[in-house]
Short mmCIF file of C-alpha atoms and ligand atoms in Angstrom, two decimals:
data_model
loop_
_atom_site.label_atom_id
_atom_site.label_comp_id
_atom_site.label_asym_id
_atom_site.label_seq_id
_atom_site.Cartn_x
_atom_site.Cartn_y
_atom_site.Cartn_z
CA MET O 1 0.12 0.01 0.11
CA SER O 2 1.33 3.43 -0.91
CA ARG O 3 1.75 6.15 1.77
CA VAL O 4 -1.25 8.00 0.38
CA CYS O 5 -3.38 4.79 0.60
CA ARG O 6 -2.35 4.08 4.15
CA LEU O 7 -3.12 7.56 5.18
CA LEU O 8 -6.56 7.37 3.41
CA VAL O 9 -7.39 4.07 5.22
CA ALA O 10 -6.22 5.64 8.55
CA LEU O 11 -8.47 8.59 8.01
CA LEU O 12 -11.42 6.36 7.12
CA LEU O 13 -10.94 4.30 10.27
CA LEU O 14 -10.82 7.57 12.32
CA ALA O 15 -14.02 8.75 10.78
CA LEU O 16 -15.74 5.34 11.44
CA LEU O 17 -14.61 5.39 15.07
CA ALA O 18 -15.31 9.04 15.98
CA PRO O 19 -18.94 9.89 16.53
CA ALA O 20 -20.52 11.71 13.72
CA ALA O 21 -21.23 15.32 14.43
CA ASP O 22 -24.91 14.79 14.18
CA GLN O 23 -24.81 12.03 16.81
CA LEU O 24 -23.52 14.52 19.31
CA ARG O 25 -26.01 16.14 21.66
CA SER O 26 -25.63 19.50 23.23
CA LEU O 27 -26.40 20.04 26.99
CA THR O 28 -25.99 23.04 29.04
CA ILE O 29 -25.75 23.07 32.87
CA LEU O 30 -26.33 26.36 34.52
CA HIS O 31 -25.14 26.43 38.10
CA THR O 32 -25.03 28.30 41.38
CA ASN O 33 -23.69 27.51 44.91
CA ASP O 34 -23.35 29.15 48.25
CA LEU O 35 -26.07 31.78 47.61
CA HIS O 36 -26.14 32.26 51.48
CA ALA O 37 -29.36 34.23 51.49
CA ARG O 38 -27.84 37.25 49.69
CA ILE O 39 -31.18 38.28 48.26
CA SER O 40 -30.21 41.90 47.46
CA PRO O 41 -26.96 43.00 45.67
CA ASP O 42 -23.87 43.72 47.82
CA GLN O 43 -22.43 47.35 48.27
CA GLU O 44 -20.44 46.91 45.08
CA GLY O 45 -23.56 46.15 43.03
CA ARG O 46 -22.79 42.41 42.59
CA GLY O 47 -25.42 39.62 42.86
CA GLY O 48 -29.03 39.94 43.98
CA PHE O 49 -31.74 37.26 43.45
CA ALA O 50 -33.75 39.42 40.96
CA HIS O 51 -30.68 40.11 38.80
CA LEU O 52 -29.49 36.51 38.99
CA ALA O 53 -32.96 35.46 37.81
CA THR O 54 -32.71 37.66 34.82
CA VAL O 55 -29.38 36.03 33.73
CA ILE O 56 -30.62 32.52 34.42
CA ARG O 57 -33.66 33.09 32.15
CA ARG O 58 -31.57 34.68 29.37
CA GLU O 59 -28.97 31.94 29.40
CA ARG O 60 -31.66 29.22 29.55
CA ALA O 61 -33.35 30.82 26.53
CA SER O 62 -30.11 30.61 24.47
CA ALA O 63 -29.49 26.79 25.37
CA GLU O 64 -30.74 23.79 23.49
CA ALA O 65 -31.17 21.46 26.34
CA CYS O 66 -30.54 22.86 29.77
CA LEU O 67 -30.41 22.15 33.45
CA LEU O 68 -30.21 24.50 36.33
CA VAL O 69 -28.65 23.10 39.58
CA ASP O 70 -27.33 24.33 42.89
CA ALA O 71 -24.58 22.83 45.11
CA GLY O 72 -25.83 23.78 48.46
CA ASP O 73 -25.88 26.61 51.13
CA PHE O 74 -28.84 28.56 50.04
CA ALA O 75 -29.40 29.62 53.70
CA GLN O 76 -27.70 31.64 56.31
CA GLY O 77 -25.84 34.83 55.74
CA THR O 78 -28.30 37.68 56.03
CA PRO O 79 -30.98 38.68 58.49
CA VAL O 80 -33.85 37.54 56.37
CA SER O 81 -32.43 34.08 56.73
CA THR O 82 -31.67 34.27 60.47
CA ILE O 83 -35.09 35.88 61.46
CA TYR O 84 -37.20 33.50 59.42
CA GLN O 85 -34.96 30.44 59.77
CA GLY O 86 -33.96 30.08 56.11
CA VAL O 87 -37.49 29.36 54.69
CA PRO O 88 -37.86 32.54 52.55
CA ILE O 89 -34.73 31.87 50.71
CA PHE O 90 -36.09 28.52 49.46
CA GLU O 91 -39.48 30.26 48.43
CA LEU O 92 -37.43 32.91 46.44
CA VAL O 93 -35.11 30.52 44.64
CA ARG O 94 -38.07 28.37 43.64
CA ARG O 95 -38.64 31.06 40.98
CA PHE O 96 -35.36 30.33 39.40
CA GLY O 97 -36.58 27.01 38.22
CA TYR O 98 -33.88 24.63 39.60
CA ASP O 99 -33.98 21.06 38.29
CA ALA O 100 -32.13 19.83 41.45
CA ALA O 101 -30.07 21.06 44.23
CA THR O 102 -28.21 19.56 47.38
CA LEU O 103 -27.81 20.57 50.95
CA GLY O 104 -24.83 22.58 52.32
CA ASN O 105 -23.61 22.61 55.81
CA HIS O 106 -25.25 25.90 56.51
CA ASP O 107 -28.58 24.56 55.46
CA PHE O 108 -28.40 22.73 58.69
CA ASP O 109 -28.00 25.87 60.81
CA TYR O 110 -31.61 25.87 62.07
CA GLY O 111 -31.62 22.24 62.89
CA THR O 112 -32.35 19.10 60.76
CA GLU O 113 -36.22 19.53 61.47
CA MET O 114 -36.13 22.52 59.20
CA ILE O 115 -34.94 20.49 56.11
CA PRO O 116 -38.40 19.03 55.33
CA ARG O 117 -39.77 22.64 55.44
CA PHE O 118 -37.11 23.88 53.06
CA MET O 119 -37.99 21.06 50.68
CA ARG O 120 -41.62 21.90 50.76
CA ALA O 121 -40.84 25.61 50.26
CA ALA O 122 -38.38 24.88 47.39
CA ARG O 123 -40.76 22.47 45.44
CA PHE O 124 -37.71 21.39 43.30
CA PRO O 125 -35.85 18.14 44.18
CA ILE O 126 -33.20 18.43 46.97
CA VAL O 127 -31.03 15.34 46.77
CA SER O 128 -28.37 14.14 49.39
CA ALA O 129 -26.83 10.71 49.07
CA ASN O 130 -24.95 10.66 52.28
CA VAL O 131 -26.86 12.32 55.22
CA VAL O 132 -28.29 9.45 57.10
CA ASN O 133 -29.67 8.47 60.60
CA PRO O 134 -28.54 5.38 62.51
CA GLN O 135 -31.12 3.29 60.63
CA GLY O 136 -29.61 4.38 57.30
CA ARG O 137 -32.54 6.52 56.25
CA LEU O 138 -31.76 9.38 53.95
CA LEU O 139 -32.56 12.77 55.39
CA THR O 140 -33.91 14.18 52.05
CA GLY O 141 -35.48 10.83 51.04
CA ARG O 142 -33.59 10.55 47.86
CA ALA O 143 -29.91 10.35 46.98
CA TYR O 144 -30.41 11.37 43.36
CA VAL O 145 -32.88 12.30 40.64
CA ILE O 146 -32.80 11.31 36.98
CA LYS O 147 -33.91 14.11 34.62
CA ASN O 148 -34.81 13.58 31.05
CA VAL O 149 -33.81 16.70 29.18
CA GLN O 150 -35.01 16.37 25.69
CA GLY O 151 -34.10 12.84 25.45
CA ILE O 152 -30.85 13.22 27.49
CA ARG O 153 -30.96 11.24 30.75
CA VAL O 154 -29.01 13.03 33.40
CA ALA O 155 -28.58 11.57 36.87
CA LEU O 156 -28.06 14.28 39.51
CA ILE O 157 -26.61 12.95 42.80
CA GLY O 158 -26.08 15.14 45.86
CA ALA O 159 -23.33 14.84 48.45
CA ILE O 160 -22.12 16.76 51.51
CA MET O 161 -18.68 16.80 53.31
CA GLY O 162 -17.84 13.71 55.41
CA GLY O 163 -16.89 16.01 58.24
CA LEU O 164 -20.32 17.64 58.44
CA ARG O 165 -20.46 17.38 62.22
CA GLY O 166 -17.44 19.64 62.48
CA PHE O 167 -19.34 22.33 60.60
CA SER O 168 -22.30 22.26 62.99
CA THR O 169 -23.19 21.57 66.59
CA PRO O 170 -24.68 18.28 68.10
CA GLU O 171 -27.99 19.92 68.87
CA ARG O 172 -28.58 20.93 65.28
CA LEU O 173 -27.69 17.72 63.72
CA GLY O 174 -29.22 15.39 66.21
CA GLU O 175 -28.90 11.72 65.10
CA TRP O 176 -27.97 12.61 61.53
CA ARG O 177 -24.47 12.15 60.29
CA ALA O 178 -22.65 12.24 56.81
CA LEU O 179 -21.19 9.03 55.25
CA PRO O 180 -17.87 9.35 53.32
CA PRO O 181 -18.89 11.21 50.19
CA VAL O 182 -16.76 9.69 47.42
CA ASP O 183 -17.64 6.03 48.30
CA THR O 184 -21.28 6.80 48.75
CA VAL O 185 -21.41 8.70 45.54
CA ARG O 186 -19.72 5.77 43.63
CA LYS O 187 -22.40 3.38 45.14
CA TYR O 188 -25.18 5.33 43.65
CA ALA O 189 -23.39 6.13 40.54
CA ALA O 190 -23.22 2.27 39.99
CA GLU O 191 -27.02 2.11 40.71
CA VAL O 192 -28.00 4.73 38.07
CA ARG O 193 -25.31 3.98 35.39
CA ASP O 194 -27.75 1.99 33.14
CA ARG O 195 -30.48 4.50 33.43
CA ALA O 196 -28.40 7.67 32.72
CA ASP O 197 -26.31 9.03 29.90
CA LEU O 198 -24.56 11.41 32.12
CA ILE O 199 -23.84 11.37 35.91
CA VAL O 200 -23.57 14.79 37.54
CA VAL O 201 -22.72 15.32 41.19
CA LEU O 202 -23.83 18.35 43.22
CA ALA O 203 -20.86 18.40 45.62
CA HIS O 204 -20.98 20.44 48.84
CA LEU O 205 -17.55 19.18 49.71
CA GLU O 206 -14.38 20.36 51.21
CA ALA O 207 -11.64 21.18 48.68
CA ALA O 208 -9.66 17.96 49.18
CA GLU O 209 -12.87 15.85 48.75
CA GLN O 210 -13.67 17.73 45.52
CA THR O 211 -10.42 16.77 44.01
CA GLU O 212 -10.70 13.13 45.39
CA LEU O 213 -14.23 12.80 43.78
CA LEU O 214 -12.80 14.22 40.41
CA ARG O 215 -9.93 11.78 40.31
CA GLY O 216 -11.47 8.80 42.08
CA ALA O 217 -15.05 8.48 40.60
CA PRO O 218 -14.63 7.67 36.80
CA GLU O 219 -18.36 7.16 36.59
CA VAL O 220 -18.97 10.81 37.18
CA GLY O 221 -19.00 12.97 34.14
CA VAL O 222 -19.45 16.37 35.74
CA ILE O 223 -19.00 17.72 39.19
CA VAL O 224 -20.90 21.00 40.20
CA ALA O 225 -19.18 22.07 43.41
CA GLY O 226 -19.88 24.31 46.30
CA HIS O 227 -18.70 25.31 49.78
CA VAL O 228 -15.21 26.55 48.78
CA HIS O 229 -15.69 30.22 48.45
CA SER O 230 -12.41 31.01 46.61
CA ILE O 231 -12.88 31.72 42.94
CA LEU O 232 -12.20 28.95 40.52
CA GLU O 233 -10.64 30.59 37.54
CA LEU O 234 -10.64 27.57 35.27
CA ALA O 235 -12.67 24.38 35.31
CA MET O 236 -10.72 21.46 36.64
CA GLU O 237 -10.45 18.44 34.36
CA HIS O 238 -9.22 14.86 34.98
CA ASP O 239 -9.52 12.13 32.23
CA GLY O 240 -12.23 14.06 30.39
CA ARG O 241 -14.30 14.64 33.66
CA ILE O 242 -15.04 18.18 34.73
CA LEU O 243 -15.40 20.16 37.87
CA VAL O 244 -16.86 23.68 37.99
CA ARG O 245 -17.81 25.93 40.78
CA SER O 246 -19.33 29.46 40.82
CA ALA O 247 -18.41 32.38 42.97
CA SER O 248 -20.42 32.62 46.31
CA TYR O 249 -23.31 34.88 47.20
CA GLY O 250 -24.86 34.86 43.60
CA ARG O 251 -22.16 37.06 42.24
CA GLU O 252 -21.87 34.88 39.15
CA LEU O 253 -23.71 32.14 37.30
CA GLY O 254 -21.74 29.33 35.91
CA ARG O 255 -22.49 27.87 32.48
CA LEU O 256 -21.14 24.61 31.31
CA ASP O 257 -21.77 23.72 27.69
CA LEU O 258 -21.25 20.16 26.90
CA LYS O 259 -21.15 18.11 23.77
CA LEU O 260 -22.12 14.41 24.55
CA ASP O 261 -21.73 11.23 22.76
CA LEU O 262 -24.86 9.46 24.14
CA PRO O 263 -24.15 5.88 23.08
CA ALA O 264 -20.54 6.18 24.51
CA LYS O 265 -21.93 8.07 27.63
CA LYS O 266 -18.98 10.50 27.21
CA VAL O 267 -18.33 14.18 27.37
CA VAL O 268 -16.71 14.75 23.91
CA SER O 269 -15.98 18.45 24.38
CA TRP O 270 -17.02 21.22 26.79
CA ARG O 271 -16.69 24.91 27.48
CA TRP O 272 -17.15 26.60 30.73
CA LYS O 273 -17.79 30.35 31.54
CA ARG O 274 -18.57 32.42 34.57
CA ILE O 275 -21.13 34.95 33.94
CA PRO O 276 -20.87 38.02 36.39
CA ILE O 277 -24.18 39.17 37.88
CA ASN O 278 -23.76 42.92 37.71
CA ALA O 279 -26.82 44.47 39.32
CA LYS O 280 -25.92 47.96 37.73
CA SER O 281 -26.33 46.61 34.19
CA VAL O 282 -28.63 43.61 34.39
CA PRO O 283 -32.19 44.60 34.93
CA PRO O 284 -34.02 42.76 37.84
CA ALA O 285 -36.61 40.11 37.01
CA LYS O 286 -39.83 41.77 38.15
CA ASP O 287 -41.47 38.89 39.84
CA VAL O 288 -38.40 38.15 41.91
CA ALA O 289 -37.74 41.79 42.69
CA VAL O 290 -41.25 42.16 44.11
CA GLN O 291 -40.63 39.29 46.57
CA VAL O 292 -37.23 40.41 47.49
CA ALA O 293 -38.54 43.87 48.27
CA LYS O 294 -41.23 42.39 50.43
CA TRP O 295 -38.77 40.39 52.55
CA ASP O 296 -36.32 43.39 52.68
CA ALA O 297 -39.09 45.67 53.99
CA ARG O 298 -40.07 43.12 56.72
CA VAL O 299 -36.53 42.79 57.76
CA ASP O 300 -35.75 46.49 57.68
CA LYS O 301 -38.10 47.12 60.57
CA VAL O 302 -35.93 44.84 62.70
CA VAL O 303 -32.37 45.68 61.45
CA ASN O 304 -32.41 49.06 60.06
CA VAL O 305 -31.87 50.60 63.39
CA PRO O 306 -28.98 53.12 63.90
CA ILE O 307 -26.39 51.84 66.57
CA GLY O 308 -23.42 54.09 66.12
CA GLU O 309 -20.65 55.03 63.67
CA ALA O 310 -17.34 53.64 62.56
CA ARG O 311 -14.73 56.25 61.90
CA SER O 312 -12.58 53.77 60.07
CA GLU O 313 -12.76 50.45 58.28
CA TYR O 314 -13.06 47.24 60.30
CA PRO O 315 -11.80 44.42 58.05
CA GLN O 316 -12.16 40.93 59.42
CA PRO O 317 -8.99 40.69 61.59
CA ARG O 318 -9.59 43.95 63.26
CA LEU O 319 -13.22 42.89 63.74
CA LYS O 320 -12.16 39.67 65.37
CA SER O 321 -10.45 41.61 68.04
CA LEU O 322 -13.41 43.93 68.58
CA ILE O 323 -15.71 40.92 68.98
CA GLU O 324 -13.50 39.39 71.57
CA GLU O 325 -13.40 42.73 73.43
CA ALA O 326 -17.22 42.78 73.29
CA MET O 327 -17.30 39.13 74.62
CA LYS O 328 -15.01 39.93 77.55
CA GLU O 329 -17.05 43.13 78.35
CA ALA O 330 -20.36 41.25 78.38
CA THR O 331 -19.19 38.25 80.47
CA GLY O 332 -16.47 39.56 82.60
CA ALA O 333 -14.04 36.99 81.22
CA GLU O 334 -10.40 37.74 81.20
CA LEU O 335 -9.89 36.16 77.82
CA ALA O 336 -11.89 35.65 74.74
CA PHE O 337 -11.55 33.98 71.39
CA MET O 338 -13.55 34.49 68.19
CA ASN O 339 -13.10 31.93 65.40
CA PRO O 340 -11.96 33.87 62.31
CA GLY O 341 -14.14 31.87 59.96
CA GLY O 342 -17.27 33.07 61.96
CA VAL O 343 -16.62 36.74 61.04
CA ARG O 344 -18.75 36.86 57.93
CA ASP O 345 -18.30 40.41 56.74
CA ARG O 346 -16.40 43.65 57.54
CA LEU O 347 -17.71 46.97 59.01
CA ARG O 348 -17.44 49.79 56.69
CA ARG O 349 -16.58 53.47 57.60
CA GLY O 350 -19.66 55.53 58.28
CA PRO O 351 -22.95 55.25 60.24
CA LEU O 352 -23.71 51.76 61.47
CA VAL O 353 -27.19 50.04 61.64
CA ALA O 354 -27.93 46.76 63.35
CA ARG O 355 -28.01 45.13 59.81
CA ASP O 356 -24.17 45.63 59.57
CA VAL O 357 -23.77 43.50 62.61
CA TRP O 358 -26.11 40.88 61.22
CA ASN O 359 -23.94 40.65 58.18
CA VAL O 360 -20.90 40.08 60.34
CA MET O 361 -22.65 37.60 62.66
CA PRO O 362 -25.64 35.98 60.88
CA PHE O 363 -25.41 32.85 63.07
CA ASP O 364 -27.45 32.68 66.22
CA ASN O 365 -24.39 31.80 68.22
CA THR O 366 -24.43 32.23 71.99
CA VAL O 367 -21.47 33.27 74.27
CA VAL O 368 -20.17 30.57 76.50
CA VAL O 369 -17.70 30.82 79.41
CA GLY O 370 -15.27 28.40 80.92
CA LYS O 371 -12.42 28.17 83.46
CA VAL O 372 -9.21 27.05 81.98
CA LYS O 373 -5.73 26.65 83.52
CA GLY O 374 -2.95 28.75 81.88
CA LYS O 375 -1.10 25.61 80.58
CA GLN O 376 -4.28 24.28 79.00
CA LEU O 377 -4.91 27.45 77.11
CA PRO O 378 -4.35 26.88 73.22
CA ALA O 379 -2.01 29.06 71.30
CA SER O 380 -4.95 30.63 69.44
CA VAL O 381 -6.08 32.20 72.66
CA THR O 382 -2.82 33.14 74.31
CA ALA O 383 -1.05 34.39 71.11
CA GLY O 384 1.41 37.04 72.32
CA LYS O 385 0.05 37.11 75.92
CA ALA O 386 2.06 35.95 78.97
CA VAL O 387 0.14 33.31 80.93
CA GLU O 388 0.90 31.68 84.24
CA PRO O 389 0.69 27.97 83.72
CA GLU O 390 -1.15 27.05 87.07
CA ARG O 391 -3.40 30.10 87.23
CA GLU O 392 -7.15 29.50 86.26
CA TYR O 393 -8.43 31.94 83.64
CA THR O 394 -11.93 32.71 82.50
CA LEU O 395 -12.35 32.28 78.80
CA ALA O 396 -15.24 33.35 76.69
CA ILE O 397 -15.89 31.83 73.27
CA ASN O 398 -19.07 31.04 71.19
CA ASP O 399 -20.95 27.74 71.36
CA PHE O 400 -19.97 26.74 67.89
CA THR O 401 -16.19 26.96 68.79
CA ALA O 402 -16.95 25.11 72.01
CA ALA O 403 -18.62 22.33 70.16
CA ASN O 404 -15.72 22.07 67.66
CA GLN O 405 -12.71 22.66 69.77
CA PRO O 406 -10.20 20.68 67.98
CA THR O 407 -10.75 22.31 64.56
CA GLN O 408 -11.74 25.81 65.79
CA LEU O 409 -9.78 26.30 68.86
CA GLY O 410 -6.85 23.87 68.83
CA ALA O 411 -8.04 22.33 72.09
CA ASP O 412 -10.16 19.53 73.28
CA GLY O 413 -12.26 18.63 76.27
CA LEU O 414 -12.49 22.13 77.76
CA VAL O 415 -15.84 22.72 79.53
CA PHE O 416 -17.88 25.76 79.10
CA SER O 417 -21.31 26.83 80.27
CA ASP O 418 -23.77 28.91 78.13
CA THR O 419 -24.57 32.47 79.09
CA GLY O 420 -27.57 32.52 76.83
CA LYS O 421 -26.36 35.82 75.38
CA LEU O 422 -26.55 35.98 71.59
CA LEU O 423 -23.18 36.88 70.29
CA ARG O 424 -24.84 39.37 67.73
CA ASP O 425 -26.62 41.13 70.57
CA VAL O 426 -23.30 41.31 72.55
CA ILE O 427 -21.57 43.09 69.61
CA VAL O 428 -24.58 45.44 69.03
CA ALA O 429 -24.54 46.48 72.68
CA TYR O 430 -20.82 46.93 72.68
CA ILE O 431 -21.12 49.48 69.72
CA GLN O 432 -24.21 51.09 71.12
CA LYS O 433 -22.36 51.79 74.34
CA ARG O 434 -19.59 53.50 72.69
CA GLN O 435 -21.47 55.09 69.79
CA VAL O 436 -18.21 55.88 68.00
CA LEU O 437 -15.71 53.26 66.84
CA GLU O 438 -12.43 54.88 66.09
ZN1 ZN K 1 -20.62 25.25 53.00
#
């Protein structure tokens, strides 16, 4: 055979093996995560549910076959969530038209008994494969849902971090716990494999678990991740499988366009983009805007109360010290510790209203106090301070830190008693007493 012939034969074989362009199907996955109850745009004009809704509807209209999914943590982060225990958030996002979503650790902040209420308010499927009680019952009733999108069968499996208990308190979780996510996802992936052309995991996982799932679950074609708030600049890919994640607080919508070879159950090509939600240039969707305004007005009555003034910026590290001072003042404790991850916003220069403190401290955490010997004090508390090893010190922390001492405090087994004082009220009182923060 001549070289030209050999080349022709090779090309012919390639053409026979490769799926013809008309066998490929397009599927678009629009995705959000960690909306954290940010129903209105932030001070920089990013996000806002009504603006996000506009972009979702526009993108969906330009897609052939389309799914909208979320990777958890709808609730917790603003007063509307705290005051009404998360329910309005699920009522609002119902208007986005999600095909499925999963639970995030903060969706447990009001106790597991709220989850069925969230599911009723949402009306879209909320799936979670690995939150179970001792009898093995699934908290959400189902681990996955299979959607038929114009003939493309897509299995959507939900999963939460294995260390869920470390992100909550025993009272909130009760008997529920999280099974190891990757193994559990693989078990359900095997169960749905014959009934689905593509398996998608909605993954509210820690960063290392996200990578583990991408590398270790070959059945899974696409991972829509959440929980990790840092920006993912580029999608992650491993052996043709893809992991995507949007910015938190509804500041962007993710759009993953896939070309699928259905008989081979393979992603042939893909393109991912992050669409910024700019409230200044994107008009709000009217129906959502009306509902957001309704909730904002109800909340305003509670939180739009002047409490003082900040003469300078209080970024998170500075605010952490302020909160510790407030805890000491409210309890008379000699030492205080605030877990940095619990400081959820900064205080900006200018007049302060109670809402600013709600944004910093959306959680209903209480202040707890304990007596601790100097030598038992963890480095996170003593940092830079001289302590006498045998002397007993009073230490104020919050109940979340007390319930998660190894990860949050670097200690274990310290005993605290609850003062019943809400940390948020303690901070508000501290500012009100001074009126001016220099
Ligand atoms: Zn989370």
